[in-house]
PDB file of C-alpha atoms in Angstrom:
ATOM      1  CA  UNK A 294     -74.005  30.390  33.076  1.00 76.00           C
ATOM      2  CA  UNK A 295     -70.812  32.482  32.472  1.00 74.00           C
ATOM      3  CA  UNK A 296     -72.603  35.790  32.103  1.00 72.00           C
ATOM      4  CA  UNK A 297     -74.497  35.016  35.489  1.00 77.00           C
ATOM      5  CA  UNK A 298     -71.033  34.250  37.159  1.00 75.00           C
ATOM      6  CA  UNK A 299     -69.443  37.164  35.815  1.00 70.00           C
ATOM      7  CA  UNK A 300     -72.308  39.476  37.156  1.00 73.00           C
ATOM      8  CA  UNK A 301     -72.324  37.978  40.525  1.00 78.00           C
ATOM      9  CA  UNK A 302     -68.435  38.394  40.657  1.00 73.00           C
ATOM     10  CA  UNK A 303     -68.862  42.108  39.465  1.00 66.00           C
ATOM     11  CA  UNK A 304     -71.596  42.623  42.101  1.00 66.00           C
ATOM     12  CA  UNK A 305     -69.382  41.209  44.884  1.00 69.00           C
ATOM     13  CA  UNK A 306     -66.447  43.378  43.910  1.00 63.00           C
ATOM     14  CA  UNK A 307     -68.607  46.410  43.972  1.00 57.00           C
ATOM     15  CA  UNK A 308     -70.009  45.511  47.418  1.00 57.00           C
ATOM     16  CA  UNK A 309     -66.458  44.851  48.714  1.00 57.00           C
ATOM     17  CA  UNK A 310     -65.176  48.266  47.290  1.00 50.00           C
ATOM     18  CA  UNK A 311     -68.374  50.139  48.619  1.00 54.00           C
ATOM     19  CA  UNK A 312     -67.752  48.475  52.171  1.00 58.00           C
ATOM     20  CA  UNK A 313     -64.131  49.589  52.223  1.00 52.00           C
ATOM     21  CA  UNK A 314     -64.994  53.134  51.194  1.00 47.00           C
ATOM     22  CA  UNK A 315     -67.610  53.310  53.792  1.00 53.00           C
ATOM     23  CA  UNK A 316     -65.226  52.303  56.538  1.00 50.00           C
ATOM     24  CA  UNK A 317     -63.130  55.501  55.559  1.00 52.00           C
ATOM     25  CA  UNK A 318     -65.935  57.829  54.872  1.00 82.00           C
ATOM     26  CA  UNK A 319     -66.821  60.987  57.046  1.00 80.00           C
ATOM     27  CA  UNK A 320     -70.118  59.253  57.548  1.00 81.00           C
ATOM     28  CA  UNK A 321     -68.360  56.158  59.107  1.00 85.00           C
ATOM     29  CA  UNK A 322     -65.794  58.311  61.200  1.00 88.00           C
ATOM     30  CA  UNK A 323     -68.803  60.556  62.468  1.00 87.00           C
ATOM     31  CA  UNK A 324     -70.914  57.389  63.407  1.00 90.00           C
ATOM     32  CA  UNK A 325     -68.007  55.627  65.123  1.00 92.00           C
ATOM     33  CA  UNK A 326     -66.967  58.772  67.213  1.00 90.00           C
ATOM     34  CA  UNK A 327     -70.678  59.305  68.154  1.00 92.00           C
ATOM     35  CA  UNK A 328     -71.115  55.618  69.264  1.00 93.00           C
ATOM     36  CA  UNK A 329     -67.892  56.003  71.432  1.00 94.00           C
ATOM     37  CA  UNK A 330     -69.115  59.010  72.999  1.00 94.00           C
ATOM     38  CA  UNK A 331     -72.608  57.698  73.845  1.00 96.00           C
ATOM     39  CA  UNK A 332     -71.461  54.233  75.052  1.00 95.00           C
ATOM     40  CA  UNK A 333     -69.137  55.919  77.584  1.00 95.00           C
ATOM     41  CA  UNK A 334     -72.233  57.302  79.189  1.00 94.00           C
ATOM     42  CA  UNK A 335     -74.372  54.184  78.860  1.00 96.00           C
ATOM     43  CA  UNK A 336     -76.313  55.914  75.760  1.00 96.00           C
ATOM     44  CA  UNK A 337     -77.061  54.575  72.328  1.00 95.00           C
ATOM     45  CA  UNK A 338     -78.684  55.971  69.047  1.00 95.00           C
ATOM     46  CA  UNK A 339     -82.259  55.212  68.296  1.00 95.00           C
ATOM     47  CA  UNK A 340     -82.543  55.849  64.646  1.00 93.00           C
ATOM     48  CA  UNK A 341     -85.099  58.227  63.405  1.00 94.00           C
ATOM     49  CA  UNK A 342     -86.461  58.203  59.826  1.00 90.00           C
ATOM     50  CA  UNK A 343     -84.754  60.548  57.498  1.00 88.00           C
ATOM     51  CA  UNK A 344     -87.692  62.413  56.099  1.00 87.00           C
ATOM     52  CA  UNK A 345     -87.228  66.038  57.138  1.00 87.00           C
ATOM     53  CA  UNK A 346     -89.190  65.682  60.387  1.00 93.00           C
ATOM     54  CA  UNK A 347     -86.237  64.146  62.140  1.00 94.00           C
ATOM     55  CA  UNK A 348     -85.810  66.873  64.726  1.00 96.00           C
ATOM     56  CA  UNK A 349     -89.433  66.892  65.792  1.00 96.00           C
ATOM     57  CA  UNK A 350     -89.887  63.120  65.590  1.00 96.00           C
ATOM     58  CA  UNK A 351     -86.551  62.509  67.651  1.00 96.00           C
ATOM     59  CA  UNK A 352     -88.188  64.936  70.291  1.00 96.00           C
ATOM     60  CA  UNK A 353     -91.503  63.255  70.097  1.00 95.00           C
ATOM     61  CA  UNK A 354     -89.530  59.745  70.611  1.00 95.00           C
ATOM     62  CA  UNK A 355     -87.895  61.306  73.626  1.00 94.00           C
ATOM     63  CA  UNK A 356     -91.158  61.871  75.182  1.00 90.00           C
ATOM     64  CA  UNK A 357     -92.606  58.342  74.232  1.00 91.00           C
ATOM     65  CA  UNK A 358     -89.372  56.872  75.784  1.00 88.00           C
ATOM     66  CA  UNK A 359     -90.129  58.586  78.922  1.00 85.00           C
ATOM     67  CA  UNK A 360     -93.905  57.196  78.866  1.00 84.00           C
ATOM     68  CA  UNK A 361     -95.312  60.691  77.846  1.00 81.00           C
ATOM     69  CA  UNK A 362     -96.454  60.473  74.268  1.00 69.00           C
ATOM     70  CA  UNK A 363     -97.589  64.071  74.399  1.00 76.00           C
ATOM     71  CA  UNK A 364     -97.038  65.261  70.737  1.00 86.00           C
ATOM     72  CA  UNK A 365     -96.502  63.881  67.358  1.00 90.00           C
ATOM     73  CA  UNK A 366     -93.773  65.507  65.110  1.00 91.00           C
ATOM     74  CA  UNK A 367     -96.318  67.343  63.320  1.00 92.00           C
ATOM     75  CA  UNK A 368     -97.881  68.772  66.466  1.00 95.00           C
ATOM     76  CA  UNK A 369     -94.168  69.667  67.584  1.00 96.00           C
ATOM     77  CA  UNK A 370     -93.852  71.560  64.050  1.00 96.00           C
ATOM     78  CA  UNK A 371     -96.838  73.678  64.642  1.00 97.00           C
ATOM     79  CA  UNK A 372     -96.043  74.532  68.300  1.00 97.00           C
ATOM     80  CA  UNK A 373     -92.665  75.514  67.128  1.00 97.00           C
ATOM     81  CA  UNK A 374     -94.058  77.748  64.272  1.00 97.00           C
ATOM     82  CA  UNK A 375     -96.267  79.344  66.700  1.00 98.00           C
ATOM     83  CA  UNK A 376     -93.882  80.027  69.376  1.00 98.00           C
ATOM     84  CA  UNK A 377     -91.551  81.686  66.798  1.00 97.00           C
ATOM     85  CA  UNK A 378     -94.400  83.756  65.379  1.00 97.00           C
ATOM     86  CA  UNK A 379     -95.391  85.065  68.759  1.00 97.00           C
ATOM     87  CA  UNK A 380     -91.690  85.881  69.685  1.00 97.00           C
ATOM     88  CA  UNK A 381     -90.870  87.452  66.439  1.00 96.00           C
ATOM     89  CA  UNK A 382     -88.383  89.971  68.009  1.00 95.00           C
ATOM     90  CA  UNK A 383     -86.272  87.304  69.498  1.00 96.00           C
ATOM     91  CA  UNK A 384     -85.946  85.231  66.287  1.00 96.00           C
ATOM     92  CA  UNK A 385     -86.012  87.578  63.510  1.00 93.00           C
ATOM     93  CA  UNK A 386     -82.401  89.009  64.148  1.00 93.00           C
ATOM     94  CA  UNK A 387     -81.074  85.508  63.409  1.00 94.00           C
ATOM     95  CA  UNK A 388     -82.879  84.860  60.159  1.00 93.00           C
ATOM     96  CA  UNK A 389     -81.065  85.670  56.913  1.00 92.00           C
ATOM     97  CA  UNK A 390     -80.674  84.652  53.291  1.00 88.00           C
ATOM     98  CA  UNK A 391     -77.892  82.070  52.833  1.00 84.00           C
ATOM     99  CA  UNK A 392     -77.017  83.799  49.560  1.00 89.00           C
ATOM    100  CA  UNK A 393     -76.780  87.395  50.428  1.00 91.00           C
ATOM    101  CA  UNK A 394     -76.705  87.577  54.408  1.00 91.00           C
ATOM    102  CA  UNK A 395     -79.636  89.954  54.223  1.00 94.00           C
ATOM    103  CA  UNK A 396     -82.173  89.589  56.970  1.00 93.00           C
ATOM    104  CA  UNK A 397     -85.599  88.526  56.508  1.00 95.00           C
ATOM    105  CA  UNK A 398     -88.492  90.761  55.735  1.00 94.00           C
ATOM    106  CA  UNK A 399     -91.522  90.573  57.898  1.00 94.00           C
ATOM    107  CA  UNK A 400     -93.072  88.616  54.756  1.00 95.00           C
ATOM    108  CA  UNK A 401     -90.238  86.259  54.672  1.00 95.00           C
ATOM    109  CA  UNK A 402     -90.330  85.672  58.519  1.00 96.00           C
ATOM    110  CA  UNK A 403     -93.987  84.634  58.283  1.00 96.00           C
ATOM    111  CA  UNK A 404     -93.293  82.524  55.117  1.00 96.00           C
ATOM    112  CA  UNK A 405     -90.453  80.801  56.963  1.00 95.00           C
ATOM    113  CA  UNK A 406     -92.876  80.164  59.937  1.00 96.00           C
ATOM    114  CA  UNK A 407     -95.461  78.619  57.472  1.00 97.00           C
ATOM    115  CA  UNK A 408     -92.733  76.343  56.140  1.00 96.00           C
ATOM    116  CA  UNK A 409     -92.030  75.213  59.714  1.00 96.00           C
ATOM    117  CA  UNK A 410     -95.513  74.293  60.381  1.00 96.00           C
ATOM    118  CA  UNK A 411     -96.587  73.030  57.070  1.00 95.00           C
ATOM    119  CA  UNK A 412     -93.566  71.387  55.077  1.00 93.00           C
ATOM    120  CA  UNK A 413     -90.733  68.958  56.108  1.00 91.00           C
ATOM    121  CA  UNK A 414     -88.333  71.658  56.042  1.00 89.00           C
ATOM    122  CA  UNK A 415     -85.259  70.762  58.266  1.00 86.00           C
ATOM    123  CA  UNK A 416     -85.153  72.145  61.764  1.00 91.00           C
ATOM    124  CA  UNK A 417     -81.961  73.348  63.384  1.00 93.00           C
ATOM    125  CA  UNK A 418     -80.801  75.664  66.349  1.00 94.00           C
ATOM    126  CA  UNK A 419     -83.578  78.167  66.142  1.00 96.00           C
ATOM    127  CA  UNK A 420     -86.155  75.676  66.230  1.00 97.00           C
ATOM    128  CA  UNK A 421     -84.611  73.657  69.110  1.00 97.00           C
ATOM    129  CA  UNK A 422     -84.593  76.956  71.156  1.00 97.00           C
ATOM    130  CA  UNK A 423     -88.250  77.393  70.365  1.00 97.00           C
ATOM    131  CA  UNK A 424     -89.134  73.663  71.401  1.00 97.00           C
ATOM    132  CA  UNK A 425     -87.347  74.102  74.772  1.00 96.00           C
ATOM    133  CA  UNK A 426     -89.450  77.216  75.445  1.00 96.00           C
ATOM    134  CA  UNK A 427     -92.606  75.504  74.336  1.00 95.00           C
ATOM    135  CA  UNK A 428     -92.117  72.320  76.177  1.00 94.00           C
ATOM    136  CA  UNK A 429     -90.180  73.778  79.207  1.00 94.00           C
ATOM    137  CA  UNK A 430     -87.410  71.447  79.026  1.00 94.00           C
ATOM    138  CA  UNK A 431     -83.789  71.102  78.183  1.00 96.00           C
ATOM    139  CA  UNK A 432     -82.640  69.552  75.045  1.00 97.00           C
ATOM    140  CA  UNK A 433     -78.932  68.062  74.978  1.00 97.00           C
ATOM    141  CA  UNK A 434     -77.489  67.472  71.452  1.00 97.00           C
ATOM    142  CA  UNK A 435     -74.561  65.045  71.069  1.00 97.00           C
ATOM    143  CA  UNK A 436     -72.351  65.258  68.219  1.00 94.00           C
ATOM    144  CA  UNK A 437     -69.066  63.406  67.191  1.00 91.00           C
ATOM    145  CA  UNK A 438     -66.848  66.449  66.828  1.00 88.00           C
ATOM    146  CA  UNK A 439     -67.622  68.834  69.467  1.00 90.00           C
ATOM    147  CA  UNK A 440     -69.239  69.259  72.993  1.00 94.00           C
ATOM    148  CA  UNK A 441     -72.633  68.409  73.775  1.00 95.00           C
ATOM    149  CA  UNK A 442     -74.824  71.401  73.350  1.00 95.00           C
ATOM    150  CA  UNK A 443     -77.335  72.398  75.743  1.00 96.00           C
ATOM    151  CA  UNK A 444     -80.589  74.371  75.015  1.00 96.00           C
ATOM    152  CA  UNK A 445     -82.996  75.693  77.480  1.00 94.00           C
ATOM    153  CA  UNK A 446     -80.993  74.899  80.509  1.00 92.00           C
ATOM    154  CA  UNK A 447     -83.129  77.508  82.294  1.00 93.00           C
ATOM    155  CA  UNK A 448     -86.025  75.125  82.181  1.00 89.00           C
ATOM    156  CA  UNK A 449     -86.571  72.734  85.081  1.00 87.00           C
ATOM    157  CA  UNK A 450     -88.536  70.160  82.966  1.00 83.00           C
ATOM    158  CA  UNK A 451     -87.376  66.813  81.142  1.00 89.00           C
ATOM    159  CA  UNK A 452     -83.996  66.575  79.781  1.00 94.00           C
ATOM    160  CA  UNK A 453     -84.217  65.492  76.135  1.00 96.00           C
ATOM    161  CA  UNK A 454     -81.273  63.770  74.399  1.00 97.00           C
ATOM    162  CA  UNK A 455     -80.718  63.961  70.745  1.00 97.00           C
ATOM    163  CA  UNK A 456     -77.743  63.437  68.249  1.00 96.00           C
ATOM    164  CA  UNK A 457     -76.821  65.605  65.418  1.00 93.00           C
ATOM    165  CA  UNK A 458     -75.294  63.916  62.367  1.00 91.00           C
ATOM    166  CA  UNK A 459     -73.579  66.065  59.710  1.00 85.00           C
ATOM    167  CA  UNK A 460     -72.844  63.230  57.344  1.00 78.00           C
ATOM    168  CA  UNK A 461     -75.612  60.698  57.955  1.00 69.00           C
ATOM    169  CA  UNK A 462     -77.436  60.774  54.787  1.00 65.00           C
ATOM    170  CA  UNK A 463     -76.637  62.039  51.153  1.00 62.00           C
ATOM    171  CA  UNK A 464     -79.333  64.722  51.786  1.00 59.00           C
ATOM    172  CA  UNK A 465     -77.371  66.226  54.572  1.00 72.00           C
ATOM    173  CA  UNK A 466     -77.724  66.732  58.347  1.00 86.00           C
ATOM    174  CA  UNK A 467     -80.091  64.532  60.520  1.00 91.00           C
ATOM    175  CA  UNK A 468     -81.103  64.225  64.080  1.00 94.00           C
ATOM    176  CA  UNK A 469     -81.696  60.866  66.003  1.00 95.00           C
ATOM    177  CA  UNK A 470     -83.023  60.211  69.445  1.00 96.00           C
ATOM    178  CA  UNK A 471     -80.583  59.284  72.272  1.00 97.00           C
ATOM    179  CA  UNK A 472     -81.689  56.616  74.756  1.00 96.00           C
ATOM    180  CA  UNK A 473     -80.171  54.563  77.687  1.00 93.00           C
ATOM    181  CA  UNK A 474     -78.202  51.526  76.429  1.00 90.00           C
ATOM    182  CA  UNK A 475     -80.204  49.197  78.844  1.00 82.00           C
ATOM    183  CA  UNK A 476     -83.405  50.430  77.243  1.00 69.00           C
ATOM    184  CA  UNK A 477     -82.431  49.328  73.705  1.00 59.00           C
ATOM    185  CA  UNK A 478     -82.280  45.599  74.751  1.00 51.00           C
ATOM    186  CA  UNK A 479     -85.672  45.495  76.735  1.00 52.00           C
TER     187      UNK A 479
END
């Protein structure tokens, strides 16, 4: 009994310490800042599973929220890859090796597009640009420490809202869907 009580007490202390650490963490600060920004506009976060498909699933969630479940996350991956492949000259100058800064070769470019379509490789700025063109929409990306980024402003279609988290998960960056606060409570 004494050992069990000691284990419970140790577990309680660890949980309290983790809770205090969480309050002061970059993750918590980012989350709180983002929530303040969104609440001021009557918006809230709808969490998307952190599985490498978060960008594509967040975009799919936006269409579902609008009553237009047009594409799944995997459909959006393929559409993005196809668009980038067919607009090589627009995207190739922005692709380089993180280690060396050297631009991609044609072979590496095709490999990159294949990864977009067939793996859970993370999507970012270039993929969002491609998505706005494929879907003929604007994508607004909210972030805690910066302005709202607008992609595809030239398109007259839907406005999709995502939020970007630098510190959400241990694996790194993440996208969630942004919805009207009133919708969350329905």
